[in-house]
Tab-separated table of C-alpha atoms and ligand atoms in Angstrom:
chain	number	residue	atom	x	y	z
A	7	MET	CA	5.107	21.018	-84.189
A	8	THR	CA	5.007	24.865	-83.904
A	9	GLU	CA	5.592	26.216	-80.370
A	10	VAL	CA	2.711	28.323	-78.926
A	11	VAL	CA	4.228	31.443	-77.447
A	12	PRO	CA	2.208	32.830	-74.498
A	13	THR	CA	1.106	36.461	-74.719
A	14	TRP	CA	2.276	38.900	-72.087
A	15	GLN	CA	-1.164	38.780	-70.723
A	16	GLN	CA	-0.960	34.989	-70.164
A	17	ARG	CA	2.368	35.206	-68.734
A	18	ASP	CA	1.126	37.934	-66.388
A	19	ALA	CA	-1.819	35.794	-65.301
A	20	LYS	CA	0.424	32.972	-64.606
A	21	ALA	CA	3.020	34.798	-62.461
A	22	VAL	CA	1.468	38.142	-61.096
A	23	TRP	CA	-0.988	38.938	-58.436
A	24	HIS	CA	-2.477	42.253	-58.923
A	25	PRO	CA	-3.736	44.844	-56.156
A	26	TYR	CA	-7.382	44.962	-55.623
A	27	THR	CA	-7.984	42.566	-58.610
A	28	GLN	CA	-10.082	39.442	-58.716
A	29	GLN	CA	-7.684	37.074	-60.490
A	30	TYR	CA	-10.572	34.993	-61.733
A	31	THR	CA	-11.921	37.521	-64.162
A	32	TRP	CA	-8.510	39.159	-64.898
A	33	LEU	CA	-7.639	37.698	-68.240
A	34	GLY	CA	-11.327	38.053	-69.496
A	35	ASP	CA	-10.975	41.751	-68.705
A	36	ASP	CA	-8.289	42.240	-71.400
A	37	PRO	CA	-5.770	43.967	-69.227
A	38	LEU	CA	-3.514	46.558	-70.870
A	39	VAL	CA	0.273	45.752	-71.041
A	40	ILE	CA	1.925	49.102	-71.030
A	41	GLU	CA	5.329	49.324	-72.551
A	42	ARG	CA	6.000	53.111	-72.949
A	43	ALA	CA	4.669	56.476	-71.953
A	44	ASP	CA	5.112	59.977	-73.123
A	45	GLY	CA	3.197	63.153	-72.166
A	46	VAL	CA	-0.187	62.232	-71.228
A	47	TRP	CA	-0.215	58.983	-73.404
A	48	LEU	CA	0.471	55.397	-72.537
A	49	THR	CA	1.538	52.869	-75.350
A	50	ASP	CA	0.862	49.149	-74.943
A	51	VAL	CA	2.957	46.155	-76.167
A	52	ALA	CA	0.834	46.138	-79.601
A	53	GLY	CA	1.787	49.829	-80.235
A	54	ARG	CA	-1.742	50.986	-79.365
A	55	ARG	CA	-1.883	54.512	-77.492
A	56	TYR	CA	-4.207	55.424	-74.619
A	57	LEU	CA	-4.680	58.713	-73.104
A	58	ASP	CA	-3.774	58.327	-69.332
A	59	GLY	CA	-7.083	59.930	-67.845
A	60	GLY	CA	-6.072	58.981	-64.290
A	61	ALA	CA	-2.450	59.944	-64.216
A	62	SER	CA	-1.560	56.213	-63.512
A	63	LEU	CA	-3.421	56.207	-60.232
A	64	TRP	CA	-3.050	59.823	-59.463
A	65	VAL	CA	0.733	60.066	-59.579
A	66	THR	CA	1.870	61.663	-62.842
A	67	THR	CA	1.774	65.244	-61.829
A	68	TYR	CA	2.806	67.255	-65.099
A	69	GLN	CA	3.501	64.364	-67.718
A	70	HIS	CA	5.144	61.102	-68.363
A	71	ASN	CA	8.717	60.946	-69.730
A	72	ASP	CA	9.356	64.517	-68.445
A	73	PRO	CA	12.807	65.663	-69.439
A	74	ARG	CA	13.466	67.725	-66.461
A	75	LEU	CA	12.541	64.754	-64.075
A	76	LYS	CA	14.694	62.464	-66.046
A	77	ALA	CA	17.782	64.758	-65.988
A	78	ALA	CA	17.388	65.208	-62.324
A	79	ILE	CA	17.316	61.362	-61.651
A	80	THR	CA	20.173	60.666	-64.088
A	81	ALA	CA	22.445	63.307	-62.469
A	82	GLN	CA	21.626	61.864	-59.089
A	83	LEU	CA	22.159	58.336	-60.288
A	84	ASP	CA	25.790	59.452	-61.286
A	85	GLN	CA	26.258	60.758	-57.787
A	86	LEU	CA	24.579	58.396	-55.292
A	87	ASP	CA	22.008	55.707	-56.092
A	88	HIS	CA	21.007	54.757	-52.564
A	89	SER	CA	22.170	55.229	-48.880
A	90	THR	CA	20.148	54.909	-45.753
A	91	PHE	CA	18.290	57.487	-43.806
A	92	PHE	CA	18.886	55.324	-40.579
A	93	GLY	CA	21.747	56.649	-38.734
A	94	ALA	CA	22.987	58.654	-41.819
A	95	THR	CA	21.745	61.464	-44.051
A	96	HIS	CA	22.147	62.720	-47.471
A	97	THR	CA	22.225	65.994	-49.470
A	98	PRO	CA	19.006	65.338	-51.619
A	99	GLY	CA	16.949	64.421	-48.547
A	100	ILE	CA	18.168	67.376	-46.693
A	101	GLN	CA	17.347	69.665	-49.700
A	102	LEU	CA	13.950	68.146	-50.285
A	103	ALA	CA	12.953	68.489	-46.443
A	104	GLU	CA	13.958	72.074	-46.631
A	105	ARG	CA	12.019	72.607	-49.832
A	106	LEU	CA	8.976	70.976	-48.379
A	107	VAL	CA	9.195	73.149	-45.050
A	108	ALA	CA	9.453	76.223	-47.138
A	109	MET	CA	6.318	75.240	-49.360
A	110	ALA	CA	4.228	73.847	-46.391
A	111	PRO	CA	0.852	75.527	-45.716
A	112	GLY	CA	0.595	78.481	-43.176
A	113	ALA	CA	2.034	81.864	-42.918
A	114	PRO	CA	5.812	82.111	-42.196
A	115	ASP	CA	5.167	83.879	-38.936
A	116	ASP	CA	2.469	81.496	-37.828
A	117	TRP	CA	3.252	79.878	-34.412
A	118	ARG	CA	2.049	76.561	-35.792
A	119	ARG	CA	4.370	75.808	-38.708
A	120	LEU	CA	5.139	72.466	-40.180
A	121	THR	CA	9.006	72.397	-39.684
A	122	LYS	CA	10.119	68.815	-39.651
A	123	VAL	CA	9.939	66.080	-42.284
A	124	PHE	CA	9.779	62.429	-42.019
A	125	PHE	CA	10.298	60.335	-45.140
A	126	GLY	CA	8.607	57.153	-46.325
A	127	SER	CA	8.111	55.494	-49.758
A	128	ASP	CA	4.445	55.000	-50.048
A	129	GLY	CA	1.204	56.876	-48.569
A	130	ALA	CA	-0.070	54.034	-46.340
A	131	SER	CA	3.165	53.818	-44.438
A	132	MET	CA	2.864	57.613	-43.630
A	133	VAL	CA	-0.611	57.042	-42.421
A	134	ASP	CA	0.644	54.403	-40.145
A	135	ALA	CA	3.396	56.868	-39.039
A	136	ALA	CA	0.918	59.600	-38.298
A	137	ILE	CA	-1.348	57.487	-36.199
A	138	LYS	CA	1.597	55.863	-34.226
A	139	LEU	CA	3.021	59.459	-33.683
A	140	ALA	CA	-0.337	60.856	-32.504
A	141	HIS	CA	-0.670	57.964	-30.014
A	142	GLN	CA	2.864	58.307	-28.720
A	143	PHE	CA	2.560	62.047	-28.561
A	144	SER	CA	-0.432	61.672	-26.282
A	145	VAL	CA	1.523	59.280	-23.959
A	146	GLN	CA	4.373	61.470	-23.872
A	147	ALA	CA	2.193	64.350	-22.918
A	148	GLY	CA	1.047	62.170	-19.768
A	149	ASP	CA	-2.525	61.965	-21.381
A	150	ARG	CA	-2.707	58.660	-23.029
A	151	ARG	CA	-5.473	58.469	-25.867
A	152	ASP	CA	-6.191	55.464	-27.726
A	153	LEU	CA	-8.762	56.357	-30.222
A	154	VAL	CA	-8.599	57.598	-33.677
A	155	LEU	CA	-11.273	59.677	-35.348
A	156	HIS	CA	-11.979	59.599	-39.092
A	157	LEU	CA	-14.616	60.353	-41.474
A	158	GLU	CA	-17.326	58.380	-43.292
A	159	GLY	CA	-16.354	57.996	-46.949
A	160	SER	CA	-12.670	58.592	-46.077
A	161	PHE	CA	-9.701	56.465	-47.554
A	162	HIS	CA	-6.185	56.468	-46.294
A	163	GLY	CA	-4.399	53.444	-47.814
A	164	ASP	CA	-4.509	49.666	-47.042
A	165	SER	CA	-1.939	49.146	-44.176
A	166	VAL	CA	-3.603	47.914	-40.945
A	167	ALA	CA	-3.754	51.395	-39.666
A	168	GLY	CA	-5.075	52.842	-42.840
A	169	SER	CA	-7.667	50.258	-43.304
A	170	SER	CA	-8.722	50.883	-39.644
A	171	VAL	CA	-9.642	54.497	-40.747
A	172	ALA	CA	-11.382	53.460	-44.062
A	173	GLY	CA	-14.720	55.203	-44.473
A	174	GLY	CA	-16.582	52.242	-45.995
A	175	ASN	CA	-17.319	49.003	-44.408
A	176	LEU	CA	-15.297	46.640	-46.638
A	177	MET	CA	-12.077	46.692	-44.581
A	178	ARG	CA	-13.771	46.312	-41.224
A	179	ARG	CA	-16.043	43.419	-42.784
A	180	THR	CA	-12.964	41.613	-44.154
A	181	TYR	CA	-10.177	42.307	-41.659
A	182	GLY	CA	-12.199	43.645	-38.550
A	183	PRO	CA	-10.404	41.690	-35.770
A	184	LEU	CA	-7.053	42.986	-36.885
A	185	LEU	CA	-7.971	46.734	-36.972
A	186	LEU	CA	-7.589	49.489	-34.489
A	187	ASP	CA	-10.335	50.941	-32.206
A	188	VAL	CA	-11.467	54.050	-33.943
A	189	ARG	CA	-14.589	56.268	-34.044
A	190	ARG	CA	-16.257	57.401	-37.288
A	191	THR	CA	-18.018	60.591	-37.943
A	192	ALA	CA	-20.151	62.029	-40.539
A	193	SER	CA	-18.702	63.005	-43.953
A	194	PRO	CA	-19.047	66.827	-44.728
A	195	ALA	CA	-19.498	66.100	-48.549
A	196	PRO	CA	-22.857	67.356	-49.938
A	197	GLY	CA	-25.221	65.166	-52.056
A	198	ARG	CA	-26.128	66.473	-55.465
A	199	GLY	CA	-27.947	69.689	-55.241
A	200	GLN	CA	-27.310	70.022	-51.444
A	201	ASP	CA	-25.642	73.355	-50.189
A	202	PRO	CA	-22.105	72.613	-49.387
A	203	ALA	CA	-21.973	74.914	-46.391
A	204	ALA	CA	-25.110	73.182	-44.927
A	205	ALA	CA	-23.560	69.886	-45.374
A	206	ALA	CA	-20.480	70.928	-43.650
A	207	GLN	CA	-22.525	72.393	-40.790
A	208	HIS	CA	-24.474	69.061	-40.475
A	209	ALA	CA	-21.092	67.225	-40.126
A	210	ILE	CA	-19.546	69.815	-37.973
A	211	GLU	CA	-22.540	69.132	-35.397
A	212	ALA	CA	-22.021	65.332	-35.838
A	213	LEU	CA	-18.381	65.767	-34.925
A	214	GLU	CA	-19.144	67.997	-31.944
A	215	ARG	CA	-21.603	65.050	-30.800
A	216	THR	CA	-18.891	62.569	-31.225
A	217	LEU	CA	-16.374	64.667	-29.380
A	218	ALA	CA	-18.812	65.219	-26.498
A	219	GLU	CA	-18.535	61.486	-25.877
A	220	TYR	CA	-15.066	60.642	-27.040
A	221	GLY	CA	-13.098	63.849	-27.155
A	222	ASP	CA	-10.899	63.099	-24.237
A	223	GLN	CA	-10.016	59.693	-25.611
A	224	CYS	CA	-8.935	60.723	-29.024
A	225	CYS	CA	-5.304	61.155	-30.024
A	226	ALA	CA	-5.981	62.320	-33.609
A	227	LEU	CA	-8.573	63.217	-36.242
A	228	ILE	CA	-7.458	62.087	-39.731
A	229	VAL	CA	-9.077	63.887	-42.774
A	230	GLU	CA	-8.543	64.209	-46.438
A	231	PRO	CA	-8.718	68.061	-46.766
A	232	MET	CA	-11.194	69.420	-49.176
A	233	ILE	CA	-12.000	66.349	-51.210
A	234	GLN	CA	-12.659	62.645	-50.251
A	235	ALA	CA	-10.890	61.115	-53.198
A	236	ALA	CA	-10.910	57.364	-53.291
A	237	GLY	CA	-14.342	57.419	-51.531
A	238	GLY	CA	-15.691	58.787	-54.995
A	239	MET	CA	-14.267	62.242	-55.465
A	240	TYR	CA	-16.373	64.185	-53.072
A	241	PRO	CA	-15.315	67.951	-52.475
A	242	TYR	CA	-16.659	69.679	-49.349
A	243	HIS	CA	-16.849	73.002	-47.865
A	244	PRO	CA	-13.657	74.500	-46.225
A	245	SER	CA	-15.664	75.563	-43.019
A	246	PHE	CA	-15.440	71.821	-42.036
A	247	LEU	CA	-11.683	71.866	-42.026
A	248	GLN	CA	-11.775	75.060	-40.104
A	249	ALA	CA	-13.942	73.357	-37.423
A	250	CYS	CA	-11.768	70.527	-37.267
A	251	ARG	CA	-8.919	72.763	-36.468
A	252	ARG	CA	-10.861	74.448	-33.789
A	253	LEU	CA	-12.227	71.242	-32.468
A	254	ALA	CA	-8.791	69.522	-32.270
A	255	ASP	CA	-7.397	72.473	-30.185
A	256	GLN	CA	-10.288	72.511	-28.019
A	257	HIS	CA	-10.181	68.804	-27.106
A	258	GLY	CA	-6.262	68.372	-27.244
A	259	PHE	CA	-5.715	66.014	-30.124
A	260	LEU	CA	-3.691	66.253	-33.375
A	261	LEU	CA	-5.172	67.122	-36.654
A	262	ILE	CA	-3.796	64.933	-39.358
A	263	CYS	CA	-4.416	66.198	-42.923
A	264	ASP	CA	-3.728	63.471	-45.447
A	265	GLU	CA	-2.703	65.133	-48.601
A	266	ILE	CA	-1.556	62.081	-50.312
A	267	ALA	CA	-4.229	62.419	-53.121
A	268	ALA	CA	-4.952	66.082	-53.130
A	269	GLY	CA	-1.607	67.630	-52.364
A	270	VAL	CA	0.996	68.909	-54.853
A	271	ALA	CA	-1.204	71.153	-56.946
A	272	ARG	CA	-4.027	69.018	-57.932
A	273	THR	CA	-6.800	70.708	-56.325
A	274	GLY	CA	-5.714	74.245	-57.698
A	275	ARG	CA	-3.858	74.874	-54.631
A	276	MET	CA	-0.346	73.491	-53.586
A	277	TRP	CA	-2.091	71.876	-50.650
A	278	ALA	CA	-5.841	71.361	-50.423
A	279	THR	CA	-5.703	72.733	-46.697
A	280	GLU	CA	-4.892	76.131	-48.234
A	281	TYR	CA	-8.718	76.528	-49.232
A	282	ALA	CA	-9.424	76.738	-45.417
A	283	GLY	CA	-6.492	78.701	-44.345
A	284	ILE	CA	-5.476	76.232	-41.629
A	285	THR	CA	-2.484	74.600	-40.640
A	286	PRO	CA	-2.713	70.831	-39.595
A	287	ASP	CA	-0.411	69.401	-36.816
A	288	VAL	CA	0.687	66.689	-39.099
A	289	MET	CA	0.471	66.651	-42.891
A	290	LEU	CA	1.054	63.683	-45.277
A	291	CYS	CA	1.889	63.716	-48.986
A	292	GLY	CA	3.086	61.107	-51.498
A	293	LYS	CA	1.627	60.033	-54.926
A	294	GLY	CA	2.472	63.208	-57.001
A	295	LEU	CA	5.448	64.257	-54.809
A	296	SER	CA	8.094	62.950	-57.242
A	297	GLY	CA	6.038	64.052	-60.229
A	298	GLY	CA	4.998	60.485	-60.431
A	299	VAL	CA	8.170	58.820	-61.411
A	300	LEU	CA	9.517	57.271	-58.288
A	301	PRO	CA	7.935	56.276	-54.861
A	302	ILE	CA	8.470	58.681	-52.021
A	303	SER	CA	6.122	59.935	-49.328
A	304	ALA	CA	6.489	62.413	-46.396
A	305	MET	CA	5.023	63.365	-43.266
A	306	LEU	CA	5.401	66.930	-41.956
A	307	ALA	CA	5.005	67.714	-38.275
A	308	THR	CA	4.954	70.928	-36.336
A	309	GLU	CA	7.614	72.015	-34.084
A	310	GLN	CA	5.437	71.383	-31.086
A	311	VAL	CA	4.940	67.847	-32.068
A	312	ALA	CA	8.375	67.072	-33.156
A	313	SER	CA	10.055	68.646	-30.245
A	314	ALA	CA	8.035	66.222	-27.817
A	315	PHE	CA	10.153	63.556	-29.409
A	316	VAL	CA	13.370	65.103	-28.298
A	317	GLY	CA	14.846	63.886	-25.161
A	318	LEU	CA	17.406	61.378	-23.683
A	319	GLU	CA	14.812	58.679	-22.592
A	320	LEU	CA	14.524	55.778	-25.215
A	321	ALA	CA	10.716	56.168	-25.026
A	322	ARG	CA	10.851	59.509	-26.764
A	323	THR	CA	12.196	57.913	-29.833
A	324	PHE	CA	9.838	57.586	-32.810
A	325	PHE	CA	9.941	53.927	-33.558
A	326	HIS	CA	9.108	53.858	-37.244
A	327	GLY	CA	11.165	53.914	-40.452
A	328	HIS	CA	11.079	52.171	-43.789
A	329	THR	CA	14.147	50.769	-45.740
A	330	PHE	CA	13.790	52.928	-48.828
A	331	ALA	CA	12.584	56.066	-47.086
A	332	ALA	CA	14.249	59.059	-48.631
A	333	ASN	CA	15.700	57.169	-51.456
A	334	PRO	CA	18.155	59.739	-53.060
A	335	LEU	CA	16.816	59.177	-56.608
A	336	ALA	CA	13.272	59.776	-55.496
A	337	CYS	CA	14.221	62.736	-53.444
A	338	SER	CA	16.078	64.252	-56.546
A	339	ALA	CA	12.875	63.680	-58.569
A	340	ALA	CA	10.669	65.140	-56.009
A	341	LEU	CA	13.015	68.401	-55.588
A	342	GLU	CA	12.981	68.912	-59.455
A	343	ASN	CA	9.138	68.271	-59.255
A	344	LEU	CA	8.574	70.941	-56.584
A	345	ARG	CA	10.798	73.420	-58.795
A	346	MET	CA	8.422	72.714	-61.670
A	347	VAL	CA	5.394	73.242	-59.425
A	348	SER	CA	6.665	76.698	-58.615
A	349	GLU	CA	8.072	77.532	-62.047
A	350	LEU	CA	5.188	76.238	-64.233
A	351	ASP	CA	2.601	77.285	-61.536
A	352	LEU	CA	1.093	73.968	-61.478
A	353	PRO	CA	-1.552	74.872	-58.876
A	354	GLN	CA	-2.894	77.550	-61.428
A	355	LEU	CA	-2.696	75.057	-64.245
A	356	ALA	CA	-4.707	72.540	-62.139
A	357	GLU	CA	-7.327	75.281	-61.580
A	358	SER	CA	-7.463	76.490	-65.274
A	359	LYS	CA	-7.379	72.968	-66.901
A	360	GLY	CA	-9.987	71.831	-64.232
A	361	ALA	CA	-12.319	74.786	-65.178
A	362	ILE	CA	-12.133	73.588	-68.904
A	363	LEU	CA	-12.738	70.176	-68.059
A	364	GLY	CA	-15.718	71.381	-65.742
A	365	GLN	CA	-17.291	73.322	-68.566
A	366	LEU	CA	-16.856	70.344	-70.996
A	367	LEU	CA	-18.531	67.998	-68.501
A	368	GLU	CA	-21.503	70.383	-67.623
A	369	PRO	CA	-23.818	68.917	-70.485
A	370	LEU	CA	-23.293	65.347	-69.011
A	371	LEU	CA	-25.518	66.297	-66.145
A	372	GLU	CA	-28.433	66.164	-68.437
A	373	LEU	CA	-27.791	62.521	-69.390
A	374	PRO	CA	-29.938	59.807	-67.788
A	375	ALA	CA	-26.777	57.549	-67.359
A	376	VAL	CA	-25.159	60.316	-65.238
A	377	ALA	CA	-26.016	60.838	-61.489
A	378	ASP	CA	-23.473	63.648	-60.668
A	379	VAL	CA	-20.307	65.197	-61.768
A	380	ARG	CA	-17.956	66.533	-58.929
A	381	ARG	CA	-14.690	68.352	-59.295
A	382	LEU	CA	-12.120	70.252	-57.382
A	383	GLY	CA	-9.155	71.480	-59.486
A	384	ILE	CA	-8.383	68.799	-61.869
A	385	MET	CA	-9.714	65.883	-59.515
A	386	THR	CA	-12.929	64.921	-60.963
A	387	GLY	CA	-15.562	62.148	-60.538
A	388	ILE	CA	-18.507	61.238	-62.934
A	389	GLU	CA	-20.963	59.291	-61.001
A	390	LEU	CA	-23.009	56.956	-63.020
A	391	SER	CA	-26.813	56.473	-62.221
A	392	SER	CA	-26.448	52.647	-62.508
A	393	ARG	CA	-25.573	50.932	-59.079
A	394	HIS	CA	-24.380	47.726	-60.834
A	395	PRO	CA	-21.042	46.886	-59.202
A	396	ARG	CA	-19.352	46.549	-62.529
A	397	ALA	CA	-20.967	49.812	-64.138
A	398	GLY	CA	-17.885	51.946	-63.736
A	399	PHE	CA	-15.614	49.203	-64.780
A	400	GLU	CA	-17.530	48.493	-67.897
A	401	LEU	CA	-17.690	52.050	-69.074
A	402	CYS	CA	-13.770	52.153	-68.425
A	403	GLN	CA	-13.412	49.055	-70.592
A	404	ARG	CA	-15.480	50.760	-73.286
A	405	ALA	CA	-13.232	53.856	-72.992
A	406	GLN	CA	-10.165	51.757	-73.345
A	407	SER	CA	-11.320	50.347	-76.667
A	408	GLN	CA	-11.467	54.023	-77.791
A	409	GLY	CA	-7.973	54.797	-76.548
A	410	ILE	CA	-8.654	56.156	-73.175
A	411	TRP	CA	-7.295	54.585	-69.905
A	412	LEU	CA	-9.379	55.082	-66.864
A	413	ARG	CA	-9.795	53.274	-63.573
A	414	PRO	CA	-13.014	53.677	-61.706
A	415	LEU	CA	-14.097	53.838	-58.063
A	416	GLY	CA	-17.196	51.544	-57.995
A	417	ASN	CA	-19.756	53.490	-60.088
A	418	VAL	CA	-17.680	56.675	-60.250
A	419	VAL	CA	-15.437	57.354	-63.045
A	420	VAL	CA	-12.298	59.266	-62.049
A	421	LEU	CA	-10.795	61.821	-64.436
A	422	LEU	CA	-7.429	63.079	-63.135
A	423	PRO	CA	-5.179	63.580	-66.088
A	424	PRO	CA	-1.511	64.693	-65.864
A	425	LEU	CA	-1.526	68.507	-65.932
A	426	ALA	CA	0.374	68.833	-69.411
A	427	ILE	CA	-2.948	67.651	-70.968
A	428	SER	CA	-3.833	70.145	-73.715
A	429	SER	CA	-7.244	71.627	-74.297
A	430	ASP	CA	-7.713	69.422	-77.428
A	431	GLU	CA	-6.790	66.416	-75.436
A	432	LEU	CA	-9.470	67.409	-72.656
A	433	GLY	CA	-11.837	67.679	-75.365
A	434	HIS	CA	-11.152	64.375	-76.880
A	435	LEU	CA	-11.421	62.788	-73.461
A	436	VAL	CA	-14.769	64.304	-72.833
A	437	ALA	CA	-16.054	63.704	-76.355
A	438	VAL	CA	-15.355	59.937	-76.050
A	439	LEU	CA	-16.882	59.712	-72.553
A	440	THR	CA	-19.994	61.606	-73.847
A	441	GLU	CA	-20.465	59.381	-76.666
A	442	LEU	CA	-20.174	56.233	-74.542
A	443	LEU	CA	-22.479	57.743	-71.998
A	444	GLU	CA	-25.118	58.559	-74.414
A	445	LYS	CA	-25.165	55.189	-75.935
A	446	PRO	CA	-25.885	52.404	-73.325
A	447	ALA	CA	-23.539	49.359	-73.814
A	448	GLY	CA	-25.030	47.010	-76.448
J	1	LIG	C1	-5.803	60.033	-49.288
J	1	LIG	C2	-4.991	58.762	-49.462
J	1	LIG	N1	-4.235	58.510	-48.411
J	1	LIG	C3	-3.327	57.359	-48.487
J	1	LIG	C4	-3.370	56.620	-49.671
J	1	LIG	C5	-2.499	55.420	-49.830
J	1	LIG	O1	-1.420	55.671	-50.465
J	1	LIG	P1	-0.461	54.590	-51.064
J	1	LIG	O2	-1.223	53.787	-52.145
J	1	LIG	O3	0.634	55.125	-51.728
J	1	LIG	O4	-0.132	53.533	-49.891
J	1	LIG	C6	-4.138	57.041	-50.830
J	1	LIG	C7	-4.114	56.199	-52.021
J	1	LIG	O5	-4.994	56.401	-52.962
J	1	LIG	C8	-5.008	58.110	-50.547
J	1	LIG	O6	-5.786	58.524	-51.720
């Protein structure tokens, strides 16, 4: 009798539980089993190649298998694999913190500078850190505030605090009793054809109304600067961020800018907040920080915030930390990635590649299958007209059969390729999508 050898997919289905995935339909959806990656291409176990149209969940900043990042990690591995940041420190962590401070938004002579860096290993843990920090900061100032403000349509990760400030209703419907008490205010993102400045003004007025009622109870407002990414790739007008800055100061709470998706060059600026010329009190980054090779995240705080945690009383300690925070390998990759950001001018590359992508996508707006195309830098969303819950997923599956790997957000197909993508590859990506969108699934 011949032995039946299970496929990788079958072995996966038996042993693995995937994030945000219905296990029941998983195998039927023909999941990719990726084995290798190079440049902007992924290769599966059968040797088939797929253009990585979403930078592997928005992390691969420049390209896969980058020789500079590999060399940095290998050199670091020869030196120090891991040592803790609890009660000790290490040189790559210090250097990365210095570099992040030097690259932080705001003019060097600004009184409000982000001067201190707290490391984590993923985005959501930094959202938790920022919210705990803001609450503790208010307590230490003798003005305890328990509420966090956030925006409709926002996304800040899946920890309990992150789920509490999710801008949709799914998290509250599912985990409501576990979540923090928050207040939600209107999104500044315009609908198709709506004037972005007018949409921002509308949201500013809504925020002012919310603050008239709750302003003195809020310890923080958390926003995704300039683009609500996981909510469906909705860019918005910078006047909203400027108003957030003004209102946070007026009402005495912290402004937390969550740059985890938008930061590190993707929007066409190093930090999306640069579009508005503001400096937050707390800034978060992750995802593309290490160029996409190793997990690392960071929370930057102003001197004013950080200094409030300095003192002999135990209560002034910030009670937060993760085992792998500031892993030396991840720090070395991030340091090299930040050098690449400067030397290759990755913000400019995101702007120019984004402009090409935008031009290529313009004709799609004429198609009945397309409701909208939204973009900031290289961060792009194609909203489908269909409201079917699997519309985006099905389009991505059809793209997969044509050698393009994409992951949707509901009925929004996200394009966020690594920045090394060539004009020809961008053209190929859009040509495949155009053909699929012109032809309904049969
Ligand atoms: C703006 C924003 N914040 C936080 C997160 C959570 O990051 P992580 O998945 O690394 O926990 C995400 C993830 O997509 C994000 O887009």
